[in-house]
Amino acid sequence: MKEMTEIRWHGRGGQGAKTACLLLADAAFASGLYVQGFPEYGPERMGAPITAYNRISKTPCSIHSFIYDPDYVVVVDESLLHTVDVTAGLNPEGGIIINSHKAPEELRPMLSGYPGAVYTVDARRISEECLGRYFPNTPMLAAVVRVSQVVDPHEFVANMRDSYHHKFANKPQVIEGNMKALTTAMKEVRKA
């Protein structure tokens, strides 16, 4: 990991992008890093586009603004590729991670000429298989950790298991479903 990594999340209200952003901040903090995780608030309603941000650093960070030139972008809803300039300011040395069943090469033409790495993961299928419902945030969280390496993946999985045990102590099926979604997504990220 470089000194500081900046991540911008694009999703729709109700898909858990904000929650995934905050979980990534928690996991990075548990790993001894300095973190920021915050949403950009607008007219919040179910299905409306939302943006959230992470700064993860080895040293204290005194920047307190939105992220305009992210190292990584996470797109939780593929339909946003048609309505939001998700690659605006995106560092070509970073990458974009998109929730899609499509191969990364199929989506590259929709990315405004972005020359960097394109990754996809089928968060819908993974969440439906592992959790029984469509919760794309858990697989997308795992995918961004796998791609960005902002947190050691093994340490991340251990931290998330502890977090889920704390939150869902009386629901072991929820814990195991989320853990399976995390590990499956980490294995299934595709790159172009």
Short mmCIF file of N, CA and C in Angstrom, two decimals:
data_model
loop_
_atom_site.label_atom_id
_atom_site.label_comp_id
_atom_site.label_asym_id
_atom_site.label_seq_id
_atom_site.Cartn_x
_atom_site.Cartn_y
_atom_site.Cartn_z
N MET A 1 0.84 -1.18 0.00
CA MET A 1 0.00 0.00 0.00
C MET A 1 0.88 1.24 0.00
N LYS A 2 0.49 2.23 -0.80
CA LYS A 2 1.23 3.49 -0.79
C LYS A 2 0.86 4.28 0.47
N GLU A 3 1.44 5.45 0.65
CA GLU A 3 1.23 6.24 1.87
C GLU A 3 -0.25 6.49 2.17
N MET A 4 -1.01 6.91 1.12
CA MET A 4 -2.45 7.11 1.30
C MET A 4 -3.18 6.63 0.05
N THR A 5 -4.28 5.92 0.26
CA THR A 5 -5.11 5.44 -0.84
C THR A 5 -6.49 6.07 -0.69
N GLU A 6 -7.00 6.60 -1.81
CA GLU A 6 -8.32 7.22 -1.82
C GLU A 6 -9.26 6.41 -2.71
N ILE A 7 -10.46 6.16 -2.19
CA ILE A 7 -11.44 5.33 -2.88
C ILE A 7 -12.76 6.07 -2.93
N ARG A 8 -13.39 6.05 -4.12
CA ARG A 8 -14.71 6.65 -4.27
C ARG A 8 -15.71 5.54 -4.62
N TRP A 9 -16.82 5.52 -3.93
CA TRP A 9 -17.88 4.52 -4.13
C TRP A 9 -19.06 5.17 -4.85
N HIS A 10 -19.60 4.49 -5.84
CA HIS A 10 -20.83 4.92 -6.51
C HIS A 10 -21.85 3.80 -6.38
N GLY A 11 -23.01 4.12 -5.90
CA GLY A 11 -24.06 3.13 -5.77
C GLY A 11 -25.41 3.81 -5.82
N ARG A 12 -26.43 3.08 -5.44
CA ARG A 12 -27.78 3.62 -5.34
C ARG A 12 -28.25 3.43 -3.90
N GLY A 13 -29.09 4.36 -3.45
CA GLY A 13 -29.61 4.27 -2.09
C GLY A 13 -30.24 2.91 -1.83
N GLY A 14 -29.85 2.28 -0.74
CA GLY A 14 -30.38 0.98 -0.36
C GLY A 14 -29.51 -0.20 -0.76
N GLN A 15 -28.44 0.03 -1.52
CA GLN A 15 -27.56 -1.06 -1.94
C GLN A 15 -26.41 -1.31 -0.98
N GLY A 16 -26.22 -0.43 -0.03
CA GLY A 16 -25.19 -0.64 0.97
C GLY A 16 -23.82 -0.08 0.65
N ALA A 17 -23.71 0.83 -0.33
CA ALA A 17 -22.40 1.41 -0.64
C ALA A 17 -21.84 2.18 0.55
N LYS A 18 -22.70 2.96 1.20
CA LYS A 18 -22.25 3.71 2.38
C LYS A 18 -21.80 2.75 3.48
N THR A 19 -22.57 1.70 3.71
CA THR A 19 -22.23 0.71 4.74
C THR A 19 -20.90 0.04 4.42
N ALA A 20 -20.71 -0.35 3.15
CA ALA A 20 -19.45 -0.98 2.75
C ALA A 20 -18.27 -0.03 2.95
N CYS A 21 -18.47 1.23 2.62
CA CYS A 21 -17.44 2.25 2.82
C CYS A 21 -17.04 2.33 4.30
N LEU A 22 -18.04 2.34 5.18
CA LEU A 22 -17.76 2.43 6.61
C LEU A 22 -17.14 1.14 7.14
N LEU A 23 -17.55 -0.01 6.61
CA LEU A 23 -16.94 -1.29 7.01
C LEU A 23 -15.47 -1.35 6.60
N LEU A 24 -15.17 -0.83 5.41
CA LEU A 24 -13.77 -0.79 4.97
C LEU A 24 -12.96 0.10 5.91
N ALA A 25 -13.52 1.23 6.31
CA ALA A 25 -12.83 2.11 7.27
C ALA A 25 -12.60 1.37 8.58
N ASP A 26 -13.59 0.65 9.07
CA ASP A 26 -13.45 -0.12 10.32
C ASP A 26 -12.35 -1.17 10.20
N ALA A 27 -12.35 -1.90 9.08
CA ALA A 27 -11.34 -2.96 8.88
C ALA A 27 -9.94 -2.37 8.79
N ALA A 28 -9.80 -1.24 8.09
CA ALA A 28 -8.48 -0.61 7.99
C ALA A 28 -8.02 -0.08 9.34
N PHE A 29 -8.94 0.49 10.10
CA PHE A 29 -8.62 0.99 11.44
C PHE A 29 -8.16 -0.17 12.34
N ALA A 30 -8.87 -1.30 12.25
CA ALA A 30 -8.50 -2.48 13.05
C ALA A 30 -7.12 -3.00 12.66
N SER A 31 -6.68 -2.68 11.44
CA SER A 31 -5.36 -3.09 10.98
C SER A 31 -4.28 -2.07 11.34
N GLY A 32 -4.65 -1.02 12.09
CA GLY A 32 -3.67 -0.05 12.54
C GLY A 32 -3.47 1.12 11.61
N LEU A 33 -4.36 1.30 10.65
CA LEU A 33 -4.22 2.40 9.70
C LEU A 33 -5.09 3.58 10.11
N TYR A 34 -4.79 4.73 9.57
CA TYR A 34 -5.60 5.93 9.77
C TYR A 34 -6.67 5.94 8.67
N VAL A 35 -7.89 6.28 9.03
CA VAL A 35 -8.99 6.14 8.07
C VAL A 35 -9.95 7.31 8.09
N GLN A 36 -10.60 7.47 6.96
CA GLN A 36 -11.79 8.31 6.84
C GLN A 36 -12.78 7.52 5.99
N GLY A 37 -14.02 7.54 6.37
CA GLY A 37 -15.07 6.92 5.60
C GLY A 37 -16.32 7.77 5.75
N PHE A 38 -16.82 8.32 4.64
CA PHE A 38 -17.94 9.24 4.76
C PHE A 38 -18.74 9.26 3.46
N PRO A 39 -20.05 9.47 3.58
CA PRO A 39 -20.89 9.59 2.38
C PRO A 39 -21.04 11.04 1.97
N GLU A 40 -21.41 11.25 0.73
CA GLU A 40 -21.79 12.57 0.24
C GLU A 40 -23.30 12.60 0.24
N TYR A 41 -23.86 13.46 1.04
CA TYR A 41 -25.31 13.49 1.15
C TYR A 41 -25.93 14.40 0.13
N GLY A 42 -27.02 13.94 -0.43
CA GLY A 42 -27.84 14.69 -1.37
C GLY A 42 -29.28 14.32 -1.08
N PRO A 43 -30.11 14.29 -2.08
CA PRO A 43 -31.51 13.92 -1.87
C PRO A 43 -31.63 12.40 -1.70
N GLU A 44 -31.42 11.91 -0.48
CA GLU A 44 -31.41 10.48 -0.23
C GLU A 44 -32.80 9.88 -0.41
N ARG A 45 -32.85 8.89 -1.26
CA ARG A 45 -34.06 8.09 -1.40
C ARG A 45 -33.64 6.77 -2.00
N MET A 46 -34.43 5.78 -1.76
CA MET A 46 -34.14 4.44 -2.27
C MET A 46 -33.96 4.52 -3.79
N GLY A 47 -32.84 4.02 -4.26
CA GLY A 47 -32.58 3.96 -5.69
C GLY A 47 -31.87 5.17 -6.27
N ALA A 48 -31.75 6.26 -5.53
CA ALA A 48 -31.07 7.45 -6.03
C ALA A 48 -29.56 7.25 -5.99
N PRO A 49 -28.82 7.80 -6.95
CA PRO A 49 -27.36 7.67 -6.92
C PRO A 49 -26.77 8.28 -5.65
N ILE A 50 -25.82 7.58 -5.06
CA ILE A 50 -25.11 8.08 -3.88
C ILE A 50 -23.61 7.93 -4.12
N THR A 51 -22.84 8.69 -3.37
CA THR A 51 -21.38 8.62 -3.43
C THR A 51 -20.86 8.54 -2.00
N ALA A 52 -19.84 7.72 -1.80
CA ALA A 52 -19.18 7.62 -0.50
C ALA A 52 -17.68 7.58 -0.75
N TYR A 53 -16.91 7.86 0.29
CA TYR A 53 -15.46 8.01 0.13
C TYR A 53 -14.69 7.34 1.26
N ASN A 54 -13.51 6.83 0.92
CA ASN A 54 -12.55 6.34 1.91
C ASN A 54 -11.19 6.97 1.65
N ARG A 55 -10.54 7.36 2.75
CA ARG A 55 -9.11 7.66 2.73
C ARG A 55 -8.50 6.70 3.72
N ILE A 56 -7.48 6.00 3.29
CA ILE A 56 -6.80 5.05 4.15
C ILE A 56 -5.31 5.36 4.06
N SER A 57 -4.70 5.60 5.24
CA SER A 57 -3.34 6.12 5.24
C SER A 57 -2.50 5.46 6.33
N LYS A 58 -1.21 5.44 6.08
CA LYS A 58 -0.26 4.94 7.08
C LYS A 58 0.05 6.00 8.13
N THR A 59 -0.25 7.27 7.79
CA THR A 59 0.02 8.39 8.70
C THR A 59 -1.27 9.19 8.88
N PRO A 60 -1.35 10.01 9.93
CA PRO A 60 -2.56 10.82 10.12
C PRO A 60 -2.85 11.68 8.88
N CYS A 61 -4.12 11.85 8.58
CA CYS A 61 -4.54 12.59 7.40
C CYS A 61 -5.31 13.83 7.83
N SER A 62 -4.86 14.98 7.36
CA SER A 62 -5.52 16.23 7.73
C SER A 62 -6.40 16.77 6.60
N ILE A 63 -6.55 16.03 5.52
CA ILE A 63 -7.42 16.44 4.41
C ILE A 63 -8.86 16.12 4.80
N HIS A 64 -9.74 17.08 4.65
CA HIS A 64 -11.16 16.87 4.96
C HIS A 64 -12.01 17.44 3.84
N SER A 65 -12.02 16.72 2.72
CA SER A 65 -12.81 17.15 1.56
C SER A 65 -13.26 15.90 0.82
N PHE A 66 -14.12 16.11 -0.18
CA PHE A 66 -14.48 14.99 -1.04
C PHE A 66 -13.22 14.53 -1.76
N ILE A 67 -13.30 13.40 -2.40
CA ILE A 67 -12.16 12.86 -3.14
C ILE A 67 -12.41 13.08 -4.62
N TYR A 68 -11.55 13.88 -5.23
CA TYR A 68 -11.75 14.24 -6.64
C TYR A 68 -10.85 13.42 -7.57
N ASP A 69 -9.74 12.92 -7.07
CA ASP A 69 -8.81 12.14 -7.89
C ASP A 69 -8.52 10.81 -7.20
N PRO A 70 -9.51 9.92 -7.16
CA PRO A 70 -9.34 8.66 -6.42
C PRO A 70 -8.36 7.71 -7.07
N ASP A 71 -7.80 6.85 -6.25
CA ASP A 71 -6.96 5.78 -6.76
C ASP A 71 -7.82 4.63 -7.29
N TYR A 72 -8.96 4.42 -6.62
CA TYR A 72 -9.89 3.35 -7.01
C TYR A 72 -11.32 3.88 -6.97
N VAL A 73 -12.13 3.36 -7.86
CA VAL A 73 -13.56 3.64 -7.87
C VAL A 73 -14.28 2.31 -7.79
N VAL A 74 -15.31 2.26 -6.95
CA VAL A 74 -16.14 1.07 -6.81
C VAL A 74 -17.54 1.43 -7.32
N VAL A 75 -18.03 0.68 -8.29
CA VAL A 75 -19.36 0.92 -8.85
C VAL A 75 -20.25 -0.24 -8.43
N VAL A 76 -21.14 0.02 -7.48
CA VAL A 76 -22.00 -1.02 -6.92
C VAL A 76 -23.17 -1.33 -7.84
N ASP A 77 -23.54 -0.41 -8.71
CA ASP A 77 -24.66 -0.61 -9.63
C ASP A 77 -24.21 -0.27 -11.04
N GLU A 78 -24.15 -1.29 -11.89
CA GLU A 78 -23.66 -1.13 -13.26
C GLU A 78 -24.45 -0.09 -14.06
N SER A 79 -25.73 0.09 -13.75
CA SER A 79 -26.54 1.06 -14.50
C SER A 79 -26.02 2.49 -14.35
N LEU A 80 -25.24 2.76 -13.32
CA LEU A 80 -24.67 4.09 -13.13
C LEU A 80 -23.64 4.45 -14.21
N LEU A 81 -23.11 3.44 -14.90
CA LEU A 81 -22.15 3.72 -15.97
C LEU A 81 -22.79 4.56 -17.07
N HIS A 82 -24.12 4.53 -17.19
CA HIS A 82 -24.83 5.28 -18.22
C HIS A 82 -25.22 6.68 -17.77
N THR A 83 -25.17 6.96 -16.46
CA THR A 83 -25.69 8.23 -15.96
C THR A 83 -24.69 9.06 -15.15
N VAL A 84 -23.64 8.44 -14.65
CA VAL A 84 -22.67 9.12 -13.80
C VAL A 84 -21.27 8.96 -14.41
N ASP A 85 -20.47 10.02 -14.42
CA ASP A 85 -19.10 9.92 -14.91
C ASP A 85 -18.24 9.30 -13.80
N VAL A 86 -18.32 7.98 -13.70
CA VAL A 86 -17.65 7.28 -12.59
C VAL A 86 -16.13 7.33 -12.69
N THR A 87 -15.59 7.60 -13.86
CA THR A 87 -14.12 7.65 -14.01
C THR A 87 -13.55 9.04 -13.85
N ALA A 88 -14.38 10.03 -13.54
CA ALA A 88 -13.88 11.41 -13.38
C ALA A 88 -12.74 11.45 -12.36
N GLY A 89 -11.58 11.91 -12.79
CA GLY A 89 -10.43 12.06 -11.92
C GLY A 89 -9.74 10.77 -11.52
N LEU A 90 -10.22 9.63 -12.00
CA LEU A 90 -9.68 8.33 -11.57
C LEU A 90 -8.24 8.14 -12.05
N ASN A 91 -7.37 7.83 -11.10
CA ASN A 91 -5.95 7.60 -11.36
C ASN A 91 -5.78 6.40 -12.29
N PRO A 92 -5.11 6.56 -13.44
CA PRO A 92 -4.90 5.43 -14.35
C PRO A 92 -4.02 4.33 -13.77
N GLU A 93 -3.30 4.64 -12.68
CA GLU A 93 -2.48 3.60 -12.04
C GLU A 93 -3.29 2.81 -11.01
N GLY A 94 -4.52 3.23 -10.76
CA GLY A 94 -5.41 2.53 -9.84
C GLY A 94 -6.30 1.58 -10.61
N GLY A 95 -7.61 1.73 -10.42
CA GLY A 95 -8.53 0.88 -11.15
C GLY A 95 -9.97 1.14 -10.77
N ILE A 96 -10.86 0.56 -11.55
CA ILE A 96 -12.29 0.66 -11.31
C ILE A 96 -12.84 -0.76 -11.13
N ILE A 97 -13.66 -0.94 -10.12
CA ILE A 97 -14.23 -2.25 -9.78
C ILE A 97 -15.74 -2.13 -9.94
N ILE A 98 -16.31 -2.93 -10.83
CA ILE A 98 -17.72 -2.81 -11.19
C ILE A 98 -18.47 -4.09 -10.85
N ASN A 99 -19.63 -3.93 -10.25
CA ASN A 99 -20.52 -5.05 -9.98
C ASN A 99 -21.20 -5.41 -11.30
N SER A 100 -20.76 -6.49 -11.92
CA SER A 100 -21.33 -6.91 -13.20
C SER A 100 -21.02 -8.37 -13.46
N HIS A 101 -21.95 -9.02 -14.15
CA HIS A 101 -21.68 -10.40 -14.60
C HIS A 101 -20.85 -10.38 -15.88
N LYS A 102 -20.70 -9.22 -16.48
CA LYS A 102 -19.96 -9.09 -17.73
C LYS A 102 -18.45 -9.11 -17.49
N ALA A 103 -17.72 -9.47 -18.53
CA ALA A 103 -16.26 -9.42 -18.48
C ALA A 103 -15.82 -7.96 -18.49
N PRO A 104 -14.71 -7.64 -17.85
CA PRO A 104 -14.22 -6.25 -17.83
C PRO A 104 -14.09 -5.64 -19.23
N GLU A 105 -13.67 -6.43 -20.21
CA GLU A 105 -13.49 -5.92 -21.57
C GLU A 105 -14.80 -5.40 -22.15
N GLU A 106 -15.92 -6.01 -21.77
CA GLU A 106 -17.22 -5.59 -22.29
C GLU A 106 -17.61 -4.20 -21.76
N LEU A 107 -17.13 -3.84 -20.58
CA LEU A 107 -17.52 -2.59 -19.97
C LEU A 107 -16.58 -1.43 -20.28
N ARG A 108 -15.37 -1.74 -20.72
CA ARG A 108 -14.38 -0.69 -20.99
C ARG A 108 -14.92 0.40 -21.93
N PRO A 109 -15.68 0.07 -22.99
CA PRO A 109 -16.18 1.13 -23.87
C PRO A 109 -17.11 2.14 -23.17
N MET A 110 -17.65 1.81 -22.02
CA MET A 110 -18.54 2.71 -21.29
C MET A 110 -17.80 3.60 -20.29
N LEU A 111 -16.47 3.54 -20.28
CA LEU A 111 -15.70 4.21 -19.24
C LEU A 111 -14.95 5.45 -19.73
N SER A 112 -15.51 6.16 -20.66
CA SER A 112 -15.00 7.46 -21.12
C SER A 112 -13.50 7.45 -21.45
N GLY A 113 -13.01 6.35 -22.03
CA GLY A 113 -11.62 6.26 -22.42
C GLY A 113 -10.65 6.01 -21.28
N TYR A 114 -11.16 5.63 -20.12
CA TYR A 114 -10.27 5.36 -18.98
C TYR A 114 -9.24 4.28 -19.36
N PRO A 115 -7.93 4.58 -19.23
CA PRO A 115 -6.89 3.65 -19.68
C PRO A 115 -6.43 2.63 -18.62
N GLY A 116 -6.86 2.79 -17.38
CA GLY A 116 -6.37 1.94 -16.30
C GLY A 116 -7.06 0.58 -16.24
N ALA A 117 -6.79 -0.12 -15.16
CA ALA A 117 -7.32 -1.46 -14.97
C ALA A 117 -8.82 -1.42 -14.69
N VAL A 118 -9.53 -2.38 -15.28
CA VAL A 118 -10.96 -2.53 -15.08
C VAL A 118 -11.19 -3.93 -14.49
N TYR A 119 -11.95 -3.96 -13.38
CA TYR A 119 -12.24 -5.21 -12.69
C TYR A 119 -13.76 -5.39 -12.60
N THR A 120 -14.20 -6.62 -12.67
CA THR A 120 -15.61 -6.90 -12.42
C THR A 120 -15.73 -8.06 -11.44
N VAL A 121 -16.86 -8.05 -10.74
CA VAL A 121 -17.23 -9.15 -9.87
C VAL A 121 -18.75 -9.22 -9.90
N ASP A 122 -19.30 -10.41 -9.98
CA ASP A 122 -20.76 -10.58 -10.05
C ASP A 122 -21.32 -10.61 -8.63
N ALA A 123 -21.45 -9.43 -8.04
CA ALA A 123 -21.91 -9.30 -6.66
C ALA A 123 -23.36 -9.77 -6.50
N ARG A 124 -24.16 -9.61 -7.54
CA ARG A 124 -25.56 -10.07 -7.46
C ARG A 124 -25.60 -11.58 -7.25
N ARG A 125 -24.92 -12.31 -8.13
CA ARG A 125 -24.94 -13.77 -8.03
C ARG A 125 -24.34 -14.24 -6.71
N ILE A 126 -23.22 -13.65 -6.34
CA ILE A 126 -22.55 -14.07 -5.10
C ILE A 126 -23.44 -13.83 -3.89
N SER A 127 -24.03 -12.65 -3.81
CA SER A 127 -24.86 -12.35 -2.63
C SER A 127 -26.12 -13.21 -2.62
N GLU A 128 -26.73 -13.43 -3.76
CA GLU A 128 -27.93 -14.27 -3.78
C GLU A 128 -27.61 -15.71 -3.40
N GLU A 129 -26.46 -16.22 -3.86
CA GLU A 129 -26.07 -17.59 -3.51
C GLU A 129 -25.67 -17.71 -2.04
N CYS A 130 -24.95 -16.74 -1.54
CA CYS A 130 -24.40 -16.85 -0.18
C CYS A 130 -25.33 -16.30 0.90
N LEU A 131 -26.13 -15.29 0.55
CA LEU A 131 -26.96 -14.62 1.55
C LEU A 131 -28.46 -14.83 1.33
N GLY A 132 -28.80 -15.36 0.17
CA GLY A 132 -30.20 -15.60 -0.13
C GLY A 132 -30.96 -14.38 -0.61
N ARG A 133 -30.31 -13.23 -0.66
CA ARG A 133 -30.90 -11.98 -1.12
C ARG A 133 -29.82 -11.13 -1.78
N TYR A 134 -30.27 -10.09 -2.46
CA TYR A 134 -29.34 -9.22 -3.16
C TYR A 134 -28.81 -8.14 -2.24
N PHE A 135 -27.62 -8.37 -1.70
CA PHE A 135 -26.88 -7.41 -0.89
C PHE A 135 -25.50 -7.25 -1.53
N PRO A 136 -25.35 -6.35 -2.52
CA PRO A 136 -24.08 -6.27 -3.26
C PRO A 136 -22.92 -5.70 -2.46
N ASN A 137 -23.19 -5.05 -1.32
CA ASN A 137 -22.10 -4.37 -0.62
C ASN A 137 -21.05 -5.32 -0.08
N THR A 138 -21.43 -6.48 0.42
CA THR A 138 -20.44 -7.42 0.98
C THR A 138 -19.47 -7.90 -0.09
N PRO A 139 -19.94 -8.40 -1.24
CA PRO A 139 -18.97 -8.81 -2.27
C PRO A 139 -18.14 -7.64 -2.81
N MET A 140 -18.74 -6.46 -2.92
CA MET A 140 -17.98 -5.31 -3.44
C MET A 140 -16.91 -4.87 -2.45
N LEU A 141 -17.21 -4.96 -1.18
CA LEU A 141 -16.22 -4.66 -0.14
C LEU A 141 -15.02 -5.58 -0.28
N ALA A 142 -15.28 -6.87 -0.44
CA ALA A 142 -14.19 -7.83 -0.59
C ALA A 142 -13.40 -7.57 -1.87
N ALA A 143 -14.10 -7.22 -2.94
CA ALA A 143 -13.42 -6.97 -4.22
C ALA A 143 -12.47 -5.79 -4.12
N VAL A 144 -12.89 -4.70 -3.44
CA VAL A 144 -12.00 -3.54 -3.35
C VAL A 144 -10.78 -3.85 -2.49
N VAL A 145 -10.94 -4.67 -1.47
CA VAL A 145 -9.78 -5.07 -0.67
C VAL A 145 -8.83 -5.92 -1.51
N ARG A 146 -9.37 -6.84 -2.26
CA ARG A 146 -8.56 -7.72 -3.10
C ARG A 146 -7.77 -6.93 -4.14
N VAL A 147 -8.45 -5.97 -4.78
CA VAL A 147 -7.83 -5.19 -5.85
C VAL A 147 -6.84 -4.16 -5.30
N SER A 148 -7.25 -3.40 -4.31
CA SER A 148 -6.43 -2.28 -3.83
C SER A 148 -5.34 -2.70 -2.86
N GLN A 149 -5.54 -3.81 -2.15
CA GLN A 149 -4.59 -4.27 -1.14
C GLN A 149 -4.38 -3.23 -0.05
N VAL A 150 -5.38 -2.36 0.21
CA VAL A 150 -5.24 -1.36 1.26
C VAL A 150 -5.16 -2.00 2.64
N VAL A 151 -5.69 -3.20 2.74
CA VAL A 151 -5.62 -4.00 3.95
C VAL A 151 -5.19 -5.39 3.53
N ASP A 152 -4.35 -6.04 4.31
CA ASP A 152 -3.97 -7.41 4.00
C ASP A 152 -5.24 -8.25 3.93
N PRO A 153 -5.47 -8.97 2.81
CA PRO A 153 -6.72 -9.72 2.66
C PRO A 153 -7.00 -10.73 3.78
N HIS A 154 -5.98 -11.40 4.28
CA HIS A 154 -6.18 -12.38 5.36
C HIS A 154 -6.57 -11.67 6.66
N GLU A 155 -5.91 -10.56 6.94
CA GLU A 155 -6.24 -9.78 8.13
C GLU A 155 -7.65 -9.20 8.00
N PHE A 156 -7.98 -8.76 6.79
CA PHE A 156 -9.32 -8.23 6.52
C PHE A 156 -10.40 -9.27 6.82
N VAL A 157 -10.22 -10.47 6.32
CA VAL A 157 -11.21 -11.54 6.56
C VAL A 157 -11.35 -11.81 8.05
N ALA A 158 -10.24 -11.85 8.77
CA ALA A 158 -10.29 -12.07 10.23
C ALA A 158 -11.01 -10.93 10.93
N ASN A 159 -10.71 -9.68 10.53
CA ASN A 159 -11.38 -8.52 11.14
C ASN A 159 -12.87 -8.53 10.85
N MET A 160 -13.24 -8.91 9.63
CA MET A 160 -14.66 -8.94 9.27
C MET A 160 -15.39 -10.05 10.04
N ARG A 161 -14.74 -11.18 10.23
CA ARG A 161 -15.37 -12.25 11.01
C ARG A 161 -15.65 -11.75 12.43
N ASP A 162 -14.68 -11.08 13.03
CA ASP A 162 -14.89 -10.52 14.38
C ASP A 162 -16.03 -9.50 14.38
N SER A 163 -16.06 -8.65 13.36
CA SER A 163 -17.11 -7.63 13.28
C SER A 163 -18.49 -8.28 13.14
N TYR A 164 -18.60 -9.27 12.27
CA TYR A 164 -19.89 -9.94 12.07
C TYR A 164 -20.31 -10.70 13.34
N HIS A 165 -19.34 -11.32 14.03
CA HIS A 165 -19.67 -12.02 15.28
C HIS A 165 -20.21 -11.04 16.31
N HIS A 166 -19.65 -9.85 16.33
CA HIS A 166 -20.11 -8.83 17.28
C HIS A 166 -21.53 -8.37 16.92
N LYS A 167 -21.78 -8.11 15.62
CA LYS A 167 -23.07 -7.56 15.18
C LYS A 167 -24.18 -8.61 15.12
N PHE A 168 -23.82 -9.83 14.78
CA PHE A 168 -24.84 -10.86 14.54
C PHE A 168 -24.61 -12.09 15.42
N ALA A 169 -24.29 -11.86 16.68
CA ALA A 169 -23.96 -12.96 17.59
C ALA A 169 -25.05 -14.03 17.64
N ASN A 170 -26.30 -13.65 17.51
CA ASN A 170 -27.40 -14.60 17.60
C ASN A 170 -27.88 -15.09 16.24
N LYS A 171 -27.15 -14.76 15.20
CA LYS A 171 -27.54 -15.17 13.84
C LYS A 171 -26.34 -15.79 13.12
N PRO A 172 -25.95 -17.00 13.48
CA PRO A 172 -24.77 -17.61 12.85
C PRO A 172 -24.89 -17.77 11.34
N GLN A 173 -26.11 -17.94 10.83
CA GLN A 173 -26.28 -18.09 9.38
C GLN A 173 -25.93 -16.79 8.65
N VAL A 174 -26.18 -15.65 9.29
CA VAL A 174 -25.83 -14.36 8.69
C VAL A 174 -24.31 -14.21 8.67
N ILE A 175 -23.67 -14.61 9.74
CA ILE A 175 -22.20 -14.54 9.81
C ILE A 175 -21.58 -15.40 8.72
N GLU A 176 -22.00 -16.64 8.64
CA GLU A 176 -21.41 -17.56 7.67
C GLU A 176 -21.72 -17.14 6.24
N GLY A 177 -22.94 -16.65 5.99
CA GLY A 177 -23.30 -16.19 4.65
C GLY A 177 -22.44 -15.02 4.22
N ASN A 178 -22.23 -14.05 5.10
CA ASN A 178 -21.38 -12.90 4.78
C ASN A 178 -19.93 -13.31 4.59
N MET A 179 -19.45 -14.21 5.41
CA MET A 179 -18.06 -14.66 5.27
C MET A 179 -17.87 -15.39 3.94
N LYS A 180 -18.85 -16.21 3.57
CA LYS A 180 -18.77 -16.92 2.29
C LYS A 180 -18.81 -15.93 1.13
N ALA A 181 -19.67 -14.89 1.23
CA ALA A 181 -19.74 -13.87 0.19
C ALA A 181 -18.41 -13.13 0.05
N LEU A 182 -17.78 -12.81 1.18
CA LEU A 182 -16.48 -12.12 1.15
C LEU A 182 -15.41 -12.97 0.45
N THR A 183 -15.27 -14.20 0.89
CA THR A 183 -14.20 -15.04 0.35
C THR A 183 -14.45 -15.42 -1.11
N THR A 184 -15.72 -15.62 -1.47
CA THR A 184 -16.04 -15.94 -2.86
C THR A 184 -15.72 -14.76 -3.76
N ALA A 185 -16.13 -13.56 -3.36
CA ALA A 185 -15.86 -12.37 -4.17
C ALA A 185 -14.36 -12.15 -4.36
N MET A 186 -13.59 -12.37 -3.31
CA MET A 186 -12.13 -12.18 -3.42
C MET A 186 -11.54 -13.11 -4.48
N LYS A 187 -12.09 -14.30 -4.60
CA LYS A 187 -11.58 -15.28 -5.57
C LYS A 187 -12.05 -14.99 -6.99
N GLU A 188 -13.22 -14.35 -7.12
CA GLU A 188 -13.86 -14.23 -8.43
C GLU A 188 -13.67 -12.88 -9.12
N VAL A 189 -12.89 -11.98 -8.57
CA VAL A 189 -12.64 -10.69 -9.23
C VAL A 189 -11.91 -10.96 -10.54
N ARG A 190 -12.42 -10.34 -11.62
CA ARG A 190 -11.80 -10.49 -12.94
C ARG A 190 -11.20 -9.15 -13.36
N LYS A 191 -10.10 -9.20 -14.10
CA LYS A 191 -9.37 -7.99 -14.49
C LYS A 191 -9.16 -7.93 -16.00
N ALA A 192 -9.24 -6.70 -16.54
CA ALA A 192 -8.88 -6.47 -17.94
C ALA A 192 -7.76 -5.45 -17.99
#
